[in-house]
Amino acid sequence: MAPHASVTPSPWIVRWAEAIPPSGSVLDLACGSGRHVQYLAARGLRVTAVDRDREALDRCEGAAELIQADLEGAPWPLNGRRFDAVVVTNYLWRSLMPQVVDSVAPGGLLLYETFARGNERFGKPSNPEFLLRAGELLTLVPDLHVLAFEDGMADAPMRRIQRLAAWRAPAADALPPRLAAPEQALKSTHLQDKP
């Protein structure tokens, strides 16, 4: 299980889950033991869970598909596949970002949350290779429309993170009503993990 991992879903994922089309397809990348797999599957979504740890995948109750893959040392396991939502939490491998972004279907969402520089004061990860630089997550999604971004401190437990919700526009560029949430905004602040 990743550092600071929990059995409850991230408030960021919970906040944006309603924007995923009903019965849509979701990719949970580096899913760990499946806290988001379970949460999203319980909402009626078809979840593809990917992780290198077979034991973790075996705990991913509700997944429509389990894929054991070494994301860092083997070829991308999902060539040509697109999803209504791609979820990534507590994981960063920069060289995969083009494939992650490409996995978002037209009209789909990327929901990303991971550690940022400054987290080394609170524990692991502390290696700069696994910590986002200030505002870096925004630069890693050039083909997507950023709906919301947060860069700051979160508590319970204390950690430094960045969160992003981004949308791939279909042919028409208008935001669908399910994504036009006025309370979502770009901000850099102390992040609240209370839904």
mmCIF file of C-alpha atoms in Angstrom:
data_model
loop_
_atom_site.group_PDB
_atom_site.id
_atom_site.type_symbol
_atom_site.label_atom_id
_atom_site.label_comp_id
_atom_site.label_asym_id
_atom_site.label_seq_id
_atom_site.Cartn_x
_atom_site.Cartn_y
_atom_site.Cartn_z
ATOM 1 C CA MET A 1 0.000 0.000 0.000
ATOM 2 C CA ALA A 2 1.282 3.467 -0.861
ATOM 3 C CA PRO A 3 2.455 5.833 1.859
ATOM 4 C CA HIS A 4 -0.458 7.674 3.455
ATOM 5 C CA ALA A 5 -2.839 5.217 1.765
ATOM 6 C CA SER A 6 -6.275 4.784 3.196
ATOM 7 C CA VAL A 7 -9.253 2.526 2.741
ATOM 8 C CA THR A 8 -11.559 5.497 2.224
ATOM 9 C CA PRO A 9 -11.635 7.183 -1.171
ATOM 10 C CA SER A 10 -9.908 10.496 -1.680
ATOM 11 C CA PRO A 11 -12.254 13.454 -1.170
ATOM 12 C CA TRP A 12 -11.013 14.734 -4.556
ATOM 13 C CA ILE A 13 -12.247 11.580 -6.299
ATOM 14 C CA VAL A 14 -15.525 11.673 -4.362
ATOM 15 C CA ARG A 15 -16.012 15.347 -5.318
ATOM 16 C CA TRP A 16 -15.673 14.614 -9.035
ATOM 17 C CA ALA A 17 -17.266 11.130 -9.252
ATOM 18 C CA GLU A 18 -20.681 12.558 -10.144
ATOM 19 C CA ALA A 19 -19.166 14.099 -13.275
ATOM 20 C CA ILE A 20 -18.367 10.633 -14.668
ATOM 21 C CA PRO A 21 -21.176 9.473 -16.981
ATOM 22 C CA PRO A 22 -23.459 6.840 -15.389
ATOM 23 C CA SER A 23 -22.234 3.304 -16.146
ATOM 24 C CA GLY A 24 -19.117 4.833 -17.720
ATOM 25 C CA SER A 25 -15.716 3.198 -18.001
ATOM 26 C CA VAL A 26 -12.972 4.142 -15.543
ATOM 27 C CA LEU A 27 -9.270 3.336 -15.476
ATOM 28 C CA ASP A 28 -7.787 3.281 -11.964
ATOM 29 C CA LEU A 29 -4.052 3.374 -12.647
ATOM 30 C CA ALA A 30 -1.639 2.108 -9.953
ATOM 31 C CA CYS A 31 -4.773 1.284 -7.994
ATOM 32 C CA GLY A 32 -3.139 -0.335 -4.968
ATOM 33 C CA SER A 33 -5.621 -2.335 -2.936
ATOM 34 C CA GLY A 34 -8.551 -0.700 -4.677
ATOM 35 C CA ARG A 35 -10.148 1.971 -2.491
ATOM 36 C CA HIS A 36 -11.245 3.884 -5.600
ATOM 37 C CA VAL A 37 -12.068 0.721 -7.528
ATOM 38 C CA GLN A 38 -14.566 -0.248 -4.834
ATOM 39 C CA TYR A 39 -16.023 3.238 -4.497
ATOM 40 C CA LEU A 40 -16.469 3.766 -8.242
ATOM 41 C CA ALA A 41 -17.774 0.244 -8.913
ATOM 42 C CA ALA A 42 -20.381 0.774 -6.166
ATOM 43 C CA ARG A 43 -21.543 3.815 -8.183
ATOM 44 C CA GLY A 44 -22.240 1.506 -11.141
ATOM 45 C CA LEU A 45 -19.114 2.356 -13.123
ATOM 46 C CA ARG A 46 -17.088 -0.243 -15.069
ATOM 47 C CA VAL A 47 -13.621 -0.054 -13.533
ATOM 48 C CA THR A 48 -10.387 -1.376 -15.025
ATOM 49 C CA ALA A 49 -7.832 -1.736 -12.226
ATOM 50 C CA VAL A 50 -4.121 -1.706 -13.081
ATOM 51 C CA ASP A 51 -1.277 -2.373 -10.648
ATOM 52 C CA ARG A 52 1.948 -4.360 -10.590
ATOM 53 C CA ASP A 53 1.112 -6.035 -7.264
ATOM 54 C CA ARG A 54 -1.039 -9.147 -7.809
ATOM 55 C CA GLU A 55 -1.989 -9.371 -4.128
ATOM 56 C CA ALA A 56 -3.246 -5.780 -4.187
ATOM 57 C CA LEU A 57 -5.267 -6.481 -7.340
ATOM 58 C CA ASP A 58 -6.846 -9.508 -5.681
ATOM 59 C CA ARG A 59 -8.342 -7.109 -3.095
ATOM 60 C CA CYS A 60 -9.913 -4.883 -5.773
ATOM 61 C CA GLU A 61 -13.513 -5.893 -5.244
ATOM 62 C CA GLY A 62 -15.937 -4.792 -7.907
ATOM 63 C CA ALA A 63 -13.450 -4.306 -10.744
ATOM 64 C CA ALA A 64 -14.744 -5.216 -14.184
ATOM 65 C CA GLU A 65 -11.170 -5.948 -15.285
ATOM 66 C CA LEU A 66 -7.875 -6.540 -13.459
ATOM 67 C CA ILE A 67 -4.569 -5.949 -15.241
ATOM 68 C CA GLN A 68 -1.276 -6.806 -13.595
ATOM 69 C CA ALA A 69 1.406 -4.680 -15.243
ATOM 70 C CA ASP A 70 4.737 -3.116 -14.403
ATOM 71 C CA LEU A 71 3.960 0.432 -15.523
ATOM 72 C CA GLU A 72 7.550 1.575 -15.144
ATOM 73 C CA GLY A 73 9.469 -1.315 -16.663
ATOM 74 C CA ALA A 74 7.229 -2.776 -19.356
ATOM 75 C CA PRO A 75 5.284 -1.479 -22.366
ATOM 76 C CA TRP A 76 2.055 0.457 -21.749
ATOM 77 C CA PRO A 77 -0.627 -2.248 -21.284
ATOM 78 C CA LEU A 78 -3.590 -0.245 -22.632
ATOM 79 C CA ASN A 79 -2.582 0.863 -26.132
ATOM 80 C CA GLY A 80 -5.531 2.326 -28.025
ATOM 81 C CA ARG A 81 -7.941 2.105 -25.085
ATOM 82 C CA ARG A 82 -9.836 5.151 -23.867
ATOM 83 C CA PHE A 83 -11.954 5.633 -20.757
ATOM 84 C CA ASP A 84 -14.682 8.004 -19.577
ATOM 85 C CA ALA A 85 -12.458 8.736 -16.574
ATOM 86 C CA VAL A 86 -8.859 8.021 -15.624
ATOM 87 C CA VAL A 87 -8.058 8.075 -11.898
ATOM 88 C CA VAL A 88 -4.510 8.306 -10.539
ATOM 89 C CA THR A 89 -3.728 8.868 -6.853
ATOM 90 C CA ASN A 90 -0.463 8.708 -4.927
ATOM 91 C CA TYR A 91 1.520 7.775 -8.033
ATOM 92 C CA LEU A 92 3.876 9.654 -10.335
ATOM 93 C CA TRP A 93 5.927 8.324 -13.219
ATOM 94 C CA ARG A 94 6.424 11.308 -15.495
ATOM 95 C CA SER A 95 7.323 9.364 -18.637
ATOM 96 C CA LEU A 96 3.855 7.736 -18.564
ATOM 97 C CA MET A 97 1.928 11.002 -18.632
ATOM 98 C CA PRO A 98 1.424 11.066 -22.424
ATOM 99 C CA GLN A 99 -0.181 7.597 -22.268
ATOM 100 C CA VAL A 100 -2.260 8.552 -19.224
ATOM 101 C CA VAL A 101 -3.581 11.673 -20.975
ATOM 102 C CA ASP A 102 -4.188 9.748 -24.205
ATOM 103 C CA SER A 103 -6.327 7.240 -22.254
ATOM 104 C CA VAL A 104 -8.961 9.915 -21.575
ATOM 105 C CA ALA A 105 -11.815 9.537 -24.085
ATOM 106 C CA PRO A 106 -13.402 12.574 -25.758
ATOM 107 C CA GLY A 107 -15.742 14.040 -23.152
ATOM 108 C CA GLY A 108 -13.849 12.137 -20.422
ATOM 109 C CA LEU A 109 -12.087 13.214 -17.236
ATOM 110 C CA LEU A 110 -8.626 12.860 -15.759
ATOM 111 C CA LEU A 111 -8.693 12.923 -11.950
ATOM 112 C CA TYR A 112 -5.156 13.090 -10.573
ATOM 113 C CA GLU A 113 -3.854 13.545 -7.028
ATOM 114 C CA THR A 114 -0.298 12.947 -5.882
ATOM 115 C CA PHE A 115 2.517 14.220 -3.727
ATOM 116 C CA ALA A 116 4.436 17.439 -4.332
ATOM 117 C CA ARG A 117 7.746 18.894 -3.245
ATOM 118 C CA GLY A 118 7.580 19.808 0.413
ATOM 119 C CA ASN A 119 6.117 16.400 1.277
ATOM 120 C CA GLU A 120 9.586 15.229 2.341
ATOM 121 C CA ARG A 121 9.017 17.145 5.611
ATOM 122 C CA PHE A 122 6.183 14.746 6.477
ATOM 123 C CA GLY A 123 7.563 11.378 5.354
ATOM 124 C CA LYS A 124 7.500 9.349 2.181
ATOM 125 C CA PRO A 125 7.679 9.795 -0.649
ATOM 126 C CA SER A 126 10.626 12.105 -0.203
ATOM 127 C CA ASN A 127 12.573 11.396 -3.405
ATOM 128 C CA PRO A 128 12.198 14.415 -5.757
ATOM 129 C CA GLU A 129 11.633 11.983 -8.659
ATOM 130 C CA PHE A 130 8.245 11.146 -7.112
ATOM 131 C CA LEU A 131 7.278 14.668 -6.046
ATOM 132 C CA LEU A 132 5.696 17.243 -8.348
ATOM 133 C CA ARG A 133 7.340 20.636 -8.669
ATOM 134 C CA ALA A 134 5.196 23.733 -8.008
ATOM 135 C CA GLY A 135 2.367 23.769 -10.560
ATOM 136 C CA GLU A 136 3.917 20.888 -12.513
ATOM 137 C CA LEU A 137 0.746 18.836 -12.804
ATOM 138 C CA LEU A 138 -0.784 21.614 -14.918
ATOM 139 C CA THR A 139 2.060 21.321 -17.421
ATOM 140 C CA LEU A 140 1.649 17.549 -17.829
ATOM 141 C CA VAL A 141 -1.839 17.713 -19.392
ATOM 142 C CA PRO A 142 -1.462 20.050 -22.408
ATOM 143 C CA ASP A 143 -4.234 18.357 -24.437
ATOM 144 C CA LEU A 144 -6.856 18.647 -21.698
ATOM 145 C CA HIS A 145 -9.003 21.489 -20.369
ATOM 146 C CA VAL A 146 -8.256 21.994 -16.659
ATOM 147 C CA LEU A 147 -11.478 22.239 -14.664
ATOM 148 C CA ALA A 148 -9.911 22.477 -11.213
ATOM 149 C CA PHE A 149 -6.437 22.458 -9.698
ATOM 150 C CA GLU A 150 -5.265 22.542 -6.097
ATOM 151 C CA ASP A 151 -1.695 22.833 -4.893
ATOM 152 C CA GLY A 152 -1.100 22.880 -1.169
ATOM 153 C CA MET A 153 -1.184 21.124 2.173
ATOM 154 C CA ALA A 154 -3.686 18.477 3.169
ATOM 155 C CA ASP A 155 -4.125 16.988 6.601
ATOM 156 C CA ALA A 156 -5.106 13.681 8.188
ATOM 157 C CA PRO A 157 -2.274 12.858 7.609
ATOM 158 C CA MET A 158 -0.287 15.996 6.802
ATOM 159 C CA ARG A 159 1.069 15.905 3.269
ATOM 160 C CA ARG A 160 1.924 18.230 0.387
ATOM 161 C CA ILE A 161 -0.067 17.416 -2.740
ATOM 162 C CA GLN A 162 -1.389 18.598 -6.076
ATOM 163 C CA ARG A 163 -4.839 17.691 -7.388
ATOM 164 C CA LEU A 164 -6.226 18.137 -10.864
ATOM 165 C CA ALA A 165 -9.505 17.526 -12.654
ATOM 166 C CA ALA A 166 -9.208 17.905 -16.421
ATOM 167 C CA TRP A 167 -11.552 17.226 -19.337
ATOM 168 C CA ARG A 168 -10.939 16.182 -22.946
ATOM 169 C CA ALA A 169 -13.223 18.226 -25.180
ATOM 170 C CA PRO A 170 -15.108 16.286 -27.839
ATOM 171 C CA ALA A 171 -15.670 17.933 -31.241
ATOM 172 C CA ALA A 172 -17.925 20.558 -29.637
ATOM 173 C CA ASP A 173 -16.085 22.627 -27.040
ATOM 174 C CA ALA A 174 -18.942 23.410 -24.639
ATOM 175 C CA LEU A 175 -18.754 21.994 -21.117
ATOM 176 C CA PRO A 176 -21.615 19.597 -20.389
ATOM 177 C CA PRO A 177 -23.790 20.601 -17.387
ATOM 178 C CA ARG A 178 -22.331 17.808 -15.223
ATOM 179 C CA LEU A 179 -18.931 19.549 -15.409
ATOM 180 C CA ALA A 180 -20.010 23.155 -14.983
ATOM 181 C CA ALA A 181 -19.685 23.224 -11.189
ATOM 182 C CA PRO A 182 -19.159 26.870 -10.134
ATOM 183 C CA GLU A 183 -17.692 25.905 -6.749
ATOM 184 C CA GLN A 184 -14.713 24.252 -8.457
ATOM 185 C CA ALA A 185 -11.884 26.719 -8.924
ATOM 186 C CA LEU A 186 -8.166 26.988 -9.403
ATOM 187 C CA LYS A 187 -6.511 27.684 -6.108
ATOM 188 C CA SER A 188 -3.354 27.305 -4.120
ATOM 189 C CA THR A 189 -4.229 26.934 -0.490
ATOM 190 C CA HIS A 190 -4.509 24.613 2.489
ATOM 191 C CA LEU A 191 -6.517 21.718 1.082
ATOM 192 C CA GLN A 192 -9.483 20.369 2.943
ATOM 193 C CA ASP A 193 -10.103 16.632 2.801
ATOM 194 C CA LYS A 194 -13.615 16.885 4.145
ATOM 195 C CA PRO A 195 -16.225 16.132 1.422
#
